[in-house]
Coordinates of C-alpha atoms and ligand atoms in Angstrom, one line a residue:
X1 CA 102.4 143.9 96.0
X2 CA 100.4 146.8 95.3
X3 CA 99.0 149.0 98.5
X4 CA 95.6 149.3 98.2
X5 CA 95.8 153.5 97.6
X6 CA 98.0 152.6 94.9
X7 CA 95.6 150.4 92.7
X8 CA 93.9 151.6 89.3
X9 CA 90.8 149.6 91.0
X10 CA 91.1 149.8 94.5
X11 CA 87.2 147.8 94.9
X12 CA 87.9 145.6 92.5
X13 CA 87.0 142.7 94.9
X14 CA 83.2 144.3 95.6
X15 CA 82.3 145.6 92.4
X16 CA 79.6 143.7 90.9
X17 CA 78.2 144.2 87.5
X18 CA 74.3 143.8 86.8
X19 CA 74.6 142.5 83.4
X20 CA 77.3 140.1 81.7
X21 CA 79.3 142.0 78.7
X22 CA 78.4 139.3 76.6
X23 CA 74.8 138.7 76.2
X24 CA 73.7 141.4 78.0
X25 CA 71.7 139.3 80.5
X26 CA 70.6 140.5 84.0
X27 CA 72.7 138.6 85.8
X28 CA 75.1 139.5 89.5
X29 CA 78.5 138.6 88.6
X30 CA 82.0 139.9 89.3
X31 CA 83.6 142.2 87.3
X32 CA 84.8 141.3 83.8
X33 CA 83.1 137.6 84.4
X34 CA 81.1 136.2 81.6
X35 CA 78.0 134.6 82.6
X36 CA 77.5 130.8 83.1
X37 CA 75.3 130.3 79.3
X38 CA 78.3 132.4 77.7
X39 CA 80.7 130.5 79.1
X40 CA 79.5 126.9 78.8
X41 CA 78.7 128.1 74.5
X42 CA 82.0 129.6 74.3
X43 CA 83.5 125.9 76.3
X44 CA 81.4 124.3 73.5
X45 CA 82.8 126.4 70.5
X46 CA 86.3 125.9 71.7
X47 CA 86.0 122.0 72.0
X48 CA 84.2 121.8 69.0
X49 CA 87.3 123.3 67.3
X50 CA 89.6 121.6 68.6
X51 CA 87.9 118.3 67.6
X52 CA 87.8 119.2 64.2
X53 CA 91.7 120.5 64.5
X54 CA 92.7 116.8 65.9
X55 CA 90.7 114.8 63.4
X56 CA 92.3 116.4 60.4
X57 CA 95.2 116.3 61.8
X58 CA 95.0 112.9 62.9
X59 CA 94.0 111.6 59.4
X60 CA 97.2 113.6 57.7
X61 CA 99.0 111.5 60.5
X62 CA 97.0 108.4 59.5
X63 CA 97.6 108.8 55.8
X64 CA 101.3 109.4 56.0
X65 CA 101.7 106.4 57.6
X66 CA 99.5 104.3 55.8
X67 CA 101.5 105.4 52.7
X68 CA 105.2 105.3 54.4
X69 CA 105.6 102.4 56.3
X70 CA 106.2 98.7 55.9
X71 CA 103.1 96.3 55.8
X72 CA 103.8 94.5 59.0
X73 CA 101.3 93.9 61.9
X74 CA 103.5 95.0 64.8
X75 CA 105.0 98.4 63.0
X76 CA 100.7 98.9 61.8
X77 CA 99.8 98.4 65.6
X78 CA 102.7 100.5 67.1
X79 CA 101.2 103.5 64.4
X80 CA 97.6 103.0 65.2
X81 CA 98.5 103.4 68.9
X82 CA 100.5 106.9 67.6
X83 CA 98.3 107.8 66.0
X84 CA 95.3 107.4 69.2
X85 CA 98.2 109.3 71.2
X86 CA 98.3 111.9 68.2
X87 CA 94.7 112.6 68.4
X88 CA 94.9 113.0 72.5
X89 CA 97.6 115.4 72.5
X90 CA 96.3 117.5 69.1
X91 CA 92.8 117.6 71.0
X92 CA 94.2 118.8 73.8
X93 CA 96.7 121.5 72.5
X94 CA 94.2 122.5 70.4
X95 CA 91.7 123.3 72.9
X96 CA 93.6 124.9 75.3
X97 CA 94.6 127.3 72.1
X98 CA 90.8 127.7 70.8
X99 CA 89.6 128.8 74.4
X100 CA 92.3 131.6 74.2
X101 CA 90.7 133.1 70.9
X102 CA 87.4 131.8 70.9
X103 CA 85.2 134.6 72.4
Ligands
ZN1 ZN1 76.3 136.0 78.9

């Protein structure tokens, strides 16, 4: 732990910035915060992403199997259901990775 003589930003905890970096906006926030517009658009940028990231790569999934296996209702259920599970996971992996480099 760093003593507090030691730190490159001793204050960090009180300073307070006027504006956010962002947008410019008068606005009290901590330091280095984006505002709560600038956040919820960049939220909304990153999930629209990652939407569009699962989708296609759900309907690669979906067409690969539509094209590779058997015509049989419990191996075209079992699919369907990985390919729900698919789009989850890509949704989710793909959001957490857009709100890294969204900005
Ligand atoms: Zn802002």
């Amino acid at each position: 732990m760093l003593r507090r003589w030691d730190s490159r930003t001793p204050f960090a905890g009180v300073l307070r910035e006027r504006e956010c970096p962002r947008c410019h906006r008068e606005v009290e926030l901590p330091f280095g915060e984006l505002c709560r517009q600038c956040r919820a658009e960049l939220e909304r940028r990153a999930t629209r992403i990652a939407r569009r990231a699962a989708l296609l790569s759900t309907a690669l999934l979906a067409l690969y199997l539509f094209l590779r296996i058997p015509r049989e209702r419990v191996v075209t259920t079992v699919a369907a259901g990985a390919a729900a599970v698919w789009y989850l996971l890509s949704y989710l992996v793909a959001r957490k990775i857009a709100r890294e480099f969204v900005k």
